[in-house]
XYZ file of C-alpha atoms in Angstrom:
726
model
C -189.816 50.533 6.417
C -192.004 51.389 3.448
C -189.371 53.966 2.380
C -186.446 51.605 2.771
C -184.192 51.629 -0.278
C -181.377 49.297 -1.236
C -180.639 46.042 -2.959
C -181.903 43.728 -0.241
C -184.822 45.298 1.571
C -186.082 44.301 4.995
C -188.920 42.312 6.523
C -191.166 42.627 9.563
C -192.625 39.518 11.224
C -195.605 39.862 13.542
C -195.936 36.773 15.724
C -199.055 35.341 17.291
C -198.305 33.017 20.199
C -201.005 30.391 20.581
C -202.566 30.380 24.072
C -199.471 32.191 25.317
C -200.196 32.118 29.055
C -201.886 28.705 29.065
C -198.945 26.873 27.464
C -196.040 28.229 29.502
C -194.288 25.320 31.205
C -193.885 25.528 35.002
C -190.486 23.860 35.100
C -189.285 26.315 32.444
C -190.451 29.257 34.576
C -188.675 27.769 37.595
C -185.448 27.364 35.604
C -185.645 30.936 34.293
C -186.045 32.313 37.824
C -182.945 30.427 38.958
C -180.944 31.670 35.941
C -182.058 35.254 36.738
C -180.476 34.973 40.179
C -183.480 34.077 42.335
C -182.905 31.353 44.891
C -184.835 29.113 47.244
C -187.169 29.546 49.055
C -188.418 32.346 46.765
C -188.461 30.125 43.653
C -190.349 27.439 45.591
C -192.923 29.993 46.704
C -193.455 31.086 43.118
C -193.789 27.507 41.951
C -196.327 26.828 44.690
C -198.336 29.885 43.589
C -198.595 28.860 39.922
C -198.695 25.081 40.233
C -201.946 23.084 40.376
C -201.628 19.510 41.627
C -204.812 18.101 40.155
C -207.821 19.161 38.088
C -211.038 17.148 38.364
C -213.649 16.943 35.621
C -217.303 17.196 36.649
C -220.315 16.041 34.651
C -223.727 16.784 36.134
C -222.012 17.299 39.491
C -220.180 13.985 39.463
C -216.426 13.451 39.042
C -215.811 11.653 35.742
C -212.060 12.056 35.509
C -208.982 13.950 36.621
C -205.539 14.916 35.347
C -202.388 16.650 36.573
C -201.441 19.762 34.546
C -197.842 20.773 33.921
C -198.154 24.231 32.447
C -200.172 27.440 32.327
C -200.291 30.824 34.078
C -203.619 32.066 35.419
C -205.186 34.925 33.457
C -205.828 37.897 35.740
C -203.243 36.881 38.312
C -201.064 39.980 39.031
C -198.028 37.692 39.185
C -198.563 36.193 35.712
C -197.399 39.158 33.515
C -194.118 39.464 35.407
C -193.383 35.755 35.141
C -194.285 35.760 31.459
C -191.964 38.691 30.727
C -189.103 36.912 32.503
C -189.806 33.810 30.419
C -189.809 35.701 27.102
C -186.449 37.185 28.050
C -185.093 33.799 26.954
C -186.366 34.402 23.411
C -184.845 37.883 23.482
C -181.438 36.465 24.423
C -181.659 33.810 21.684
C -182.231 36.595 19.128
C -179.379 38.712 20.505
C -177.053 35.708 20.357
C -177.986 35.106 16.715
C -177.337 38.787 16.001
C -173.893 38.608 17.620
C -173.091 35.542 15.514
C -174.030 37.442 12.349
C -177.029 35.269 11.425
C -179.484 38.152 11.972
C -178.749 41.709 10.764
C -181.869 43.462 11.986
C -183.184 46.789 10.721
C -181.443 50.197 10.936
C -183.118 53.587 10.704
C -179.785 55.204 9.856
C -176.687 53.920 8.078
C -174.639 53.781 11.297
C -177.597 53.391 13.612
C -178.448 50.735 16.192
C -179.938 47.595 14.585
C -183.377 46.543 15.804
C -184.054 42.809 15.766
C -187.162 42.538 17.945
C -189.735 44.440 19.980
C -191.658 42.691 22.753
C -194.580 43.666 24.935
C -195.703 40.577 26.914
C -196.980 38.131 24.273
C -196.966 40.711 21.417
C -193.731 40.126 19.481
C -192.412 41.785 16.317
C -189.202 40.688 14.583
C -187.110 42.823 12.189
C -184.480 41.586 9.766
C -183.006 41.628 6.284
C -185.266 40.017 3.689
C -183.040 36.966 3.152
C -183.627 33.251 3.456
C -180.657 32.985 5.830
C -182.133 35.532 8.205
C -185.553 33.857 8.046
C -183.928 30.572 9.036
C -182.149 32.347 11.911
C -185.493 33.599 13.237
C -187.095 30.163 12.893
C -184.192 28.536 14.735
C -184.655 30.914 17.674
C -188.424 30.418 17.726
C -188.183 26.640 17.505
C -185.608 26.482 20.277
C -187.676 28.772 22.515
C -190.907 26.845 21.910
C -189.187 23.543 22.694
C -187.936 24.856 26.018
C -191.000 26.852 27.123
C -193.895 24.813 25.757
C -195.073 27.802 23.668
C -196.193 27.442 20.055
C -196.474 29.886 17.157
C -199.869 30.247 15.513
C -198.666 30.390 11.897
C -202.189 31.004 10.614
C -202.374 34.341 12.439
C -198.687 35.320 12.206
C -197.849 37.546 9.219
C -194.799 38.975 7.445
C -194.296 42.317 5.682
C -191.629 43.144 3.081
C -190.292 46.578 2.227
C -189.754 47.964 -1.257
C -186.934 46.361 -3.192
C -187.739 42.776 -2.233
C -188.497 40.702 -5.388
C -191.826 38.929 -5.364
C -190.239 35.543 -5.838
C -187.877 36.002 -2.868
C -190.698 37.354 -0.712
C -192.829 34.321 -1.484
C -189.911 31.967 -0.793
C -189.344 33.545 2.619
C -193.060 33.521 3.447
C -193.246 29.804 2.542
C -190.192 29.079 4.692
C -191.770 30.880 7.627
C -195.164 29.313 6.927
C -196.887 32.696 7.334
C -199.157 34.873 5.230
C -198.421 38.388 3.945
C -199.336 41.325 6.164
C -202.003 43.805 5.007
C -201.867 47.583 5.481
C -204.536 47.528 8.218
C -202.372 45.529 10.626
C -202.132 46.805 14.207
C -199.769 46.291 17.128
C -200.856 46.926 20.721
C -204.040 48.468 19.359
C -202.225 51.023 17.171
C -201.831 50.924 13.367
C -198.464 49.715 12.093
C -198.678 51.701 8.847
C -199.534 55.321 8.195
C -202.729 55.811 6.229
C -203.501 58.463 3.629
C -205.702 60.376 6.072
C -204.035 61.305 9.346
C -207.361 61.163 11.201
C -207.496 57.435 10.519
C -204.201 56.966 12.369
C -205.624 58.399 15.594
C -209.000 56.688 15.288
C -207.889 53.628 17.334
C -207.046 55.955 20.222
C -210.493 57.578 20.012
C -212.187 54.185 19.879
C -210.285 52.956 22.936
C -211.298 56.010 24.981
C -214.949 55.664 23.902
C -214.874 51.982 24.765
C -213.653 52.829 28.264
C -216.324 55.452 28.905
C -219.347 53.807 27.292
C -220.287 52.200 30.612
C -220.322 55.425 32.593
C -224.097 55.816 32.448
C -224.473 52.376 33.997
C -222.101 53.340 36.808
C -224.120 56.498 37.620
C -221.006 58.474 38.516
C -221.220 61.992 39.886
C -219.669 64.899 38.007
C -216.607 64.825 40.256
C -216.350 61.063 39.743
C -216.507 61.450 35.977
C -213.802 64.107 36.170
C -211.493 61.740 38.036
C -212.288 58.955 35.563
C -211.490 61.203 32.593
C -208.123 62.080 34.129
C -207.315 58.456 34.883
C -208.462 56.959 31.575
C -207.812 59.742 29.070
C -204.382 60.717 30.324
C -203.136 57.151 30.768
C -204.114 56.107 27.224
C -202.684 59.194 25.522
C -199.515 59.061 27.627
C -199.074 55.391 26.704
C -199.295 56.265 23.013
C -196.898 59.206 23.241
C -194.572 58.034 26.009
C -190.853 57.797 25.427
C -188.031 57.780 27.921
C -185.158 60.174 27.177
C -182.735 57.234 27.275
C -185.189 54.814 25.664
C -185.011 53.076 22.314
C -187.229 55.597 20.495
C -185.088 58.558 21.580
C -181.904 56.711 20.661
C -183.192 55.869 17.179
C -184.408 59.418 16.526
C -181.007 60.823 17.492
C -179.207 58.393 15.188
C -181.492 59.139 12.255
C -181.951 62.912 12.485
C -179.305 64.435 14.767
C -176.583 65.510 12.363
C -175.525 68.205 14.856
C -175.202 67.791 18.635
C -177.706 70.598 19.309
C -181.336 69.662 18.723
C -182.330 73.332 18.454
C -180.110 73.783 15.386
C -181.807 71.044 13.333
C -183.690 71.972 10.155
C -186.424 69.961 8.465
C -185.589 68.205 5.204
C -187.995 67.116 2.453
C -187.181 63.458 3.150
C -188.101 63.670 6.861
C -191.224 61.941 8.090
C -194.392 63.884 8.855
C -193.917 63.164 12.565
C -190.384 64.555 12.639
C -191.386 67.653 10.676
C -194.185 68.258 13.177
C -191.711 67.908 16.066
C -189.407 70.503 14.504
C -192.315 72.891 13.877
C -193.343 72.583 17.501
C -189.724 73.120 18.515
C -189.761 76.613 17.008
C -192.669 77.513 19.268
C -191.229 75.793 22.316
C -188.032 77.822 22.003
C -190.046 80.634 23.588
C -189.975 78.780 26.891
C -186.401 77.494 27.159
C -183.437 79.065 28.870
C -179.943 77.883 29.781
C -179.343 76.796 33.381
C -175.878 78.085 34.223
C -173.427 75.659 35.793
C -169.808 76.554 35.168
C -170.842 78.508 32.022
C -168.347 76.959 29.601
C -170.958 75.774 27.069
C -173.241 78.825 27.067
C -172.571 81.761 24.739
C -173.251 85.193 26.203
C -174.529 86.863 23.054
C -176.249 83.985 21.211
C -177.802 81.583 23.751
C -180.941 82.351 25.814
C -179.662 82.309 29.382
C -181.290 85.216 31.255
C -184.905 84.630 32.286
C -187.340 87.271 31.130
C -188.911 88.544 27.942
C -185.576 88.967 26.147
C -183.413 86.033 27.252
C -180.309 87.291 25.431
C -178.789 90.278 27.271
C -177.788 93.419 25.396
C -174.227 94.760 25.746
C -173.681 98.217 27.192
C -170.216 98.576 25.651
C -169.277 98.284 21.987
C -166.142 96.229 22.548
C -166.368 93.045 24.609
C -162.722 92.069 24.006
C -163.593 88.795 22.291
C -165.318 87.339 25.361
C -168.115 84.961 24.365
C -168.721 82.396 27.162
C -170.651 82.926 30.389
C -167.795 81.320 32.338
C -165.868 84.579 31.832
C -168.361 86.316 34.127
C -167.875 83.804 36.981
C -165.072 83.849 39.547
C -164.830 81.357 42.411
C -168.412 80.196 41.844
C -169.631 83.788 42.185
C -170.722 86.353 39.628
C -168.177 89.074 38.849
C -170.598 91.878 39.689
C -168.265 94.691 38.602
C -167.791 93.190 35.139
C -171.509 92.475 34.758
C -172.534 96.002 35.774
C -169.967 97.385 33.338
C -170.925 95.241 30.326
C -174.711 94.933 30.538
C -177.719 97.195 30.754
C -178.934 97.753 34.314
C -182.038 95.540 34.017
C -180.085 92.703 32.397
C -177.343 93.016 35.026
C -179.877 92.678 37.847
C -181.327 89.526 36.268
C -177.895 87.998 35.781
C -176.810 88.677 39.356
C -180.072 87.122 40.544
C -179.169 83.736 38.958
C -178.110 81.255 41.630
C -174.846 79.494 40.853
C -173.994 75.949 42.008
C -171.522 75.581 44.838
C -169.510 73.020 42.823
C -168.673 72.858 39.083
C -171.716 71.659 37.152
C -172.428 71.309 33.445
C -174.747 73.858 31.860
C -178.184 72.481 31.056
C -181.650 73.685 30.079
C -184.555 75.250 31.973
C -188.226 75.236 31.009
C -189.410 78.692 32.101
C -193.209 78.126 31.948
C -192.799 75.855 34.994
C -191.386 77.414 38.165
C -189.411 74.235 38.836
C -187.731 74.496 35.426
C -188.894 70.970 34.503
C -190.686 70.429 31.209
C -194.349 69.417 31.330
C -196.823 68.622 28.552
C -199.415 70.857 30.208
C -197.247 73.992 30.139
C -196.001 73.173 26.609
C -199.614 72.992 25.422
C -200.245 76.422 26.928
C -197.199 77.819 25.139
C -198.307 76.355 21.790
C -201.818 77.765 22.293
C -200.406 81.173 23.334
C -202.186 81.071 26.681
C -201.434 84.178 28.695
C -201.193 83.237 32.399
C -201.955 86.837 33.389
C -205.169 87.081 31.344
C -208.520 87.384 33.097
C -209.610 84.001 31.723
C -206.566 82.223 33.092
C -206.832 84.070 36.384
C -210.359 82.869 37.128
C -209.386 79.236 36.549
C -206.321 79.605 38.761
C -208.550 80.933 41.522
C -211.084 78.091 41.210
C -208.739 75.128 40.786
C -206.239 76.504 43.304
C -208.664 76.591 46.228
C -208.752 73.891 48.895
C -212.452 73.039 48.642
C -214.275 69.836 47.736
C -214.074 68.719 44.093
C -217.861 68.717 43.860
C -217.951 72.425 44.705
C -215.119 73.155 42.262
C -217.144 71.429 39.555
C -220.139 73.612 40.442
C -218.028 76.725 39.911
C -216.600 75.306 36.686
C -220.093 74.681 35.286
C -221.191 78.216 36.129
C -218.094 79.972 34.776
C -218.169 77.807 31.619
C -221.910 78.427 31.157
C -222.381 74.678 31.221
C -225.476 74.439 33.421
C -228.628 73.610 31.380
C -230.545 76.798 32.071
C -233.448 77.724 29.818
C -231.366 80.371 28.083
C -228.654 77.772 27.393
C -231.113 75.126 26.176
C -232.921 77.569 23.890
C -229.847 77.690 21.651
C -230.297 73.956 20.932
C -234.030 73.351 21.119
C -237.156 75.492 20.829
C -238.600 76.222 24.296
C -242.067 77.716 24.783
C -240.847 79.714 27.775
C -237.363 80.891 28.794
C -238.411 82.842 31.904
C -236.754 82.193 35.233
C -238.811 79.578 37.163
C -238.060 81.309 40.470
C -239.192 84.845 39.648
C -240.838 84.526 36.198
C -239.509 87.999 35.339
C -236.330 87.663 33.253
C -234.750 85.114 30.938
C -233.049 82.383 32.910
C -229.267 82.440 32.634
C -226.799 81.521 35.349
C -226.019 85.081 36.449
C -229.680 86.019 36.720
C -230.689 82.749 38.403
C -227.996 82.832 41.088
C -227.485 86.582 41.641
C -230.050 88.929 40.055
C -233.259 86.939 40.618
C -235.442 88.163 43.511
C -235.334 84.694 45.049
C -231.519 84.693 44.843
C -231.351 88.202 46.351
C -233.460 87.122 49.297
C -231.244 84.066 49.746
C -227.972 86.038 49.753
C -229.409 88.693 52.084
C -230.805 86.066 54.474
C -227.534 84.137 54.587
C -224.977 84.514 57.367
C -223.069 86.845 55.042
C -226.015 89.290 54.600
C -225.027 90.312 51.077
C -227.195 92.691 49.017
C -226.569 91.765 45.336
C -228.214 94.970 44.025
C -225.527 97.142 45.670
C -222.542 95.610 43.829
C -223.422 96.461 40.186
C -221.768 93.341 38.773
C -222.534 92.125 35.238
C -220.960 88.654 35.028
C -219.524 85.844 37.125
C -216.012 86.852 36.066
C -216.598 90.294 37.566
C -218.117 88.665 40.662
C -215.097 86.421 41.160
C -212.506 89.167 40.663
C -214.426 91.596 42.888
C -214.786 89.251 45.850
C -211.222 87.970 45.450
C -209.981 91.301 46.754
C -209.452 91.283 50.482
C -211.442 94.429 51.267
C -214.499 93.152 49.394
C -214.821 89.721 51.021
C -217.770 89.381 53.425
C -216.850 88.905 57.099
C -213.150 89.024 56.111
C -213.351 85.491 54.723
C -210.377 83.986 52.927
C -210.785 82.821 49.327
C -211.391 79.199 50.388
C -214.206 80.160 52.800
C -215.714 82.464 50.210
C -215.838 80.081 47.252
C -216.852 77.121 49.395
C -219.743 78.968 51.025
C -220.849 80.603 47.767
C -220.866 77.209 46.021
C -223.102 75.824 48.778
C -225.572 78.671 48.207
C -225.436 78.170 44.431
C -226.028 74.426 44.788
C -229.096 74.957 46.965
C -230.574 77.513 44.554
C -230.016 75.106 41.638
C -231.713 72.247 43.495
C -234.657 74.474 44.391
C -234.975 75.518 40.752
C -234.993 71.880 39.584
C -237.509 70.919 42.262
C -239.932 73.572 41.053
C -239.547 72.628 37.378
C -239.490 68.831 37.584
C -241.445 68.109 40.784
C -243.758 71.100 41.001
C -242.810 71.654 44.657
C -241.178 74.583 46.429
C -239.465 75.101 49.764
C -240.605 77.907 52.106
C -238.143 80.802 51.993
C -237.529 80.717 55.764
C -236.751 76.988 55.754
C -234.602 77.362 52.633
C -232.497 80.134 54.207
C -232.199 78.257 57.506
C -230.892 75.166 55.691
C -228.235 77.194 53.889
C -227.115 78.939 57.075
C -226.892 75.580 58.828
C -224.550 74.303 56.103
C -222.473 77.492 56.244
C -222.248 77.163 60.012
C -220.993 73.598 59.750
C -218.330 74.623 57.244
C -217.210 77.566 59.359
C -216.961 75.349 62.441
C -214.581 73.039 60.575
C -212.476 75.807 59.089
C -212.392 78.001 62.192
C -210.796 75.333 64.384
C -207.859 76.873 66.273
C -204.565 76.467 64.472
C -202.273 78.084 67.026
C -201.257 81.094 64.904
C -198.241 82.812 66.414
C -198.931 86.412 67.459
C -195.631 87.321 69.117
C -191.993 86.362 68.873
C -190.985 83.621 71.315
C -187.442 82.810 72.458
C -185.952 79.390 71.682
C -185.671 76.616 74.305
C -182.700 76.427 76.662
C -179.590 75.272 74.825
C -180.845 76.577 71.466
C -180.399 79.856 69.618
C -182.855 81.465 67.210
C -181.568 82.826 63.937
C -184.037 85.158 62.210
C -183.414 86.914 58.933
C -184.840 89.221 56.318
C -183.712 90.810 53.084
C -184.073 94.397 51.886
C -184.092 94.874 48.121
C -183.227 98.356 46.934
C -182.884 99.974 43.541
C -179.105 99.673 43.399
C -178.267 96.948 45.932
C -179.828 94.344 48.210
C -178.982 93.520 51.799
C -179.471 90.424 53.919
C -179.498 90.368 57.704
C -179.115 87.809 60.507
C -180.217 88.244 64.139
C -178.962 85.697 66.705
C -180.826 85.435 70.048
C -180.562 83.060 73.011
C -183.255 81.437 75.170
C -183.771 84.672 77.123
C -184.437 86.698 73.971
C -181.142 88.576 74.285
C -179.628 89.619 70.962
C -176.205 87.985 70.696
C -175.075 89.150 67.294
C -176.429 90.962 64.253
C -174.818 90.238 60.884
C -175.520 92.133 57.662
C -174.207 91.313 54.197
C -174.619 92.494 50.637
C -176.334 90.160 48.162
C -176.791 90.234 44.401
C -180.339 88.880 44.565
C -182.938 91.309 43.225
C -185.952 89.029 43.798
C -187.516 88.194 47.150
C -187.603 84.375 46.958
C -183.936 83.746 46.080
C -182.942 86.655 48.330
C -184.698 85.211 51.391
C -183.362 81.714 50.622
C -179.827 83.024 50.175
C -180.094 84.827 53.513
C -181.043 81.599 55.329
C -178.067 79.819 53.745
C -175.740 82.632 54.854
C -176.906 82.395 58.447
C -176.390 78.632 58.378
C -172.759 79.281 57.402
C -172.472 81.934 60.117
C -173.791 79.826 63.019
C -171.531 76.922 62.021
C -168.489 79.242 62.053
C -169.522 80.552 65.500
C -169.754 77.016 66.883
C -173.476 76.804 67.599
C -175.029 73.323 67.408
C -178.788 73.658 68.084
C -180.373 76.313 65.890
C -183.903 77.413 64.994
C -183.903 79.256 61.645
C -186.791 81.726 61.456
C -188.173 83.332 58.298
C -191.394 85.144 57.396
C -191.594 83.584 53.902
C -193.711 80.414 53.814
C -192.217 79.378 50.453
C -188.679 79.551 51.841
C -189.625 77.628 54.985
C -191.337 74.939 52.925
C -188.351 74.633 50.568
C -185.740 74.413 53.350
C -187.701 72.129 55.654
C -185.517 69.090 56.427
C -188.430 66.785 55.540
C -188.741 68.289 52.039
C -186.927 65.821 49.794
C -188.157 66.786 46.330
C -185.769 69.630 45.566
C -186.495 69.425 41.825
C -190.090 70.550 42.437
C -188.942 73.908 43.881
C -188.420 77.104 41.939
C -185.410 76.527 39.697
C -183.559 79.547 41.090
C -183.495 78.228 44.669
C -182.818 74.530 44.011
C -179.051 74.901 44.361
C -179.518 77.041 47.482
C -181.743 74.345 48.989
C -179.077 71.700 48.306
C -176.447 73.919 49.925
C -178.632 74.477 53.009
C -179.283 70.744 53.325
C -175.517 70.160 53.299
C -174.913 72.857 55.935
C -177.778 71.657 58.146
C -176.146 68.238 58.255
C -173.200 69.786 60.100
C -175.437 70.927 62.972
C -176.513 68.744 65.866
C -180.171 69.824 65.730
C -181.868 72.374 63.504
C -185.367 73.490 62.618
C -186.749 75.853 59.987
C -189.662 77.825 61.383
C -192.114 80.319 59.928
C -192.906 83.462 61.916
C -195.367 86.234 60.960
C -193.952 89.426 59.490
C -195.054 91.352 62.599
C -192.862 89.089 64.743
C -189.834 89.552 62.516
C -189.576 93.285 63.032
C -185.978 93.319 64.244
C -184.638 91.524 61.190
C -186.745 93.652 58.865
C -185.623 96.903 60.496
C -181.939 95.956 60.530
C -181.990 94.922 56.875
C -183.456 98.289 55.899
C -180.970 100.105 58.127
C -177.986 98.280 56.586
C -179.237 98.833 53.046
C -179.892 102.515 53.670
C -176.574 103.217 55.431
C -174.432 100.773 53.456
C -173.273 99.034 56.647
C -172.166 95.410 56.379
C -170.496 93.107 58.896
C -171.014 91.811 62.444
C -172.476 94.221 65.028
C -173.630 94.410 68.623
C -176.917 96.055 69.493
C -175.052 99.131 70.775
C -173.815 99.879 67.236
C -177.290 100.805 66.003
C -179.417 103.888 66.042
C -181.545 104.569 69.106
C -184.728 103.112 67.590
C -183.201 99.600 67.505
C -182.041 99.768 71.132
C -185.659 99.960 72.272
C -186.831 96.766 70.623
C -189.850 95.253 72.345
C -189.494 91.801 73.831
C -191.966 90.344 71.309
C -189.704 91.294 68.424
C -191.874 94.116 67.103
C -190.452 97.395 65.851
C -192.529 100.473 65.099
C -191.183 101.808 61.797
């Protein structure tokens, strides 16, 4: 508004409603509920909740008077904000009516943009309009009418008005006198945020910093644990920042930005202009970086250009032509026939690697508009977290990123994750760490008094730590591993052949964190309490904790070790996919309740990646069993990701990998045509028939429907458990 030019100028009115909740009339609330479509007995229940029949006045414990109130909503009542918002909707409709009658013009960000007349958040109200006496009277008429109906009143002493450039001083004063309000200063705030941009950008974000600090200043009194503080940071910090930056795609902010800045339909084609705001220029600068992560999602391909748009996932998202002449073809829709890729044309026009990536793109089963994918997320949905990583050039494959993925991806207690985070971040207050801040007379390890105390020495190289690891149930000898840092330790023990007792990563990190915690407590006990624990008792305590954890994790889970036939009246449908250098093959094996192979179906697929290939194979067998007339089917697959995605109880398709979302929708549709169906995971060893047949079909280029007698001798001697020795 400060940059608004023109003959008239605009004004902004910030209202202060006096005792907003306390003055709201009960009969008015009841009337509003009825007008909004609510009926009895609901409206009577609400009235009973907010109404108070009588209030008695006490003086020194004695009743000295009483009265019957008629208005007021209780502060802190979860019902009060909703009722208040419904009541203020009346004021909003008064303002809209005045706008429709032409008495209020509002404020436009663009010449042909949407006019804004008011913004409301509970009892915080801002009005926008042309700086004219007529418009000021229109606002006052609405406010007076609303206050008369609702019992509310405007605190004119605290309400203020701001005028943009171009408004003469005399007219501004006349309007302010008519409104009965003072002029707004540049330090005014709304919902805790500054209304005007200051000279220093750091001042604009200071209210956000102050609000976060205000929330956390009581943490010491609450005595929260590290894990508790972590949860509190996530809850408080993210909610406040998201509130400041939140904007719905179809919301008012997005609509206004499009009207003001979108001179072309494509946001990616916009260029910054000298007259743009600092915020918009920053958005466009970030857009240039975020282009690295976007890619077209192909629907029917009629709005995506082959040679100019990014539409093939990978490092270079614009494919390179193999031929010099492309006969004027420019749209991706040219490469699609009957909702399938024209593989011959693609192999002819594009380089081999690009052709494989194109053929791997899943197409929708019905015509769909082209849209956008966000490649840093497997689901294709944009997230602030992944965008931050793109802007900071975080490499997901780097050693630093890998260690955090290992730690935060494990299913162990948050307290133990925090212990690992402190160690890997060198956050623990060891003597070596503290010596960089304060002068310490001694930085030797308190457990061995031989070397400087840092985390790697304290927990791994120290003689006390070596005895602890050797005496543990794992019987590790730290001096035989020749590791120099915790990063090396983590990467070394993450490899399957290096894990003690064949532990999985969850067992390993959970047990190691228990050992690290006990060593840290023993260290603190010796420094701060002057006491020590006997080595035998210390080791026994650790082994007891490790035993308890192993007992919980080693509970039987019924892991399948052999293929089992389906129940009577069902058929099993197992599949696999074989991906070769030049082609890929999917395979379906149908068996009855006796384990007898009924049919084997092989087919060629364009998928060159395992996940979409396996998913496509399951969809193909669903089509096949429906055509054959089967009703009760168990679909078996050795990919846990495919089974999870196609599980009938999985309803959030948009959270899946973007390249299998359409396949999952198609499978859900096909599964609905069956009487009963189940998607089941089986180990790779129990899926030997499907695996062997897929390789056989890919190697011999054999596709179609076969009986067992059609195959080589090695497939006619399949074991009953489904295993095949290859």
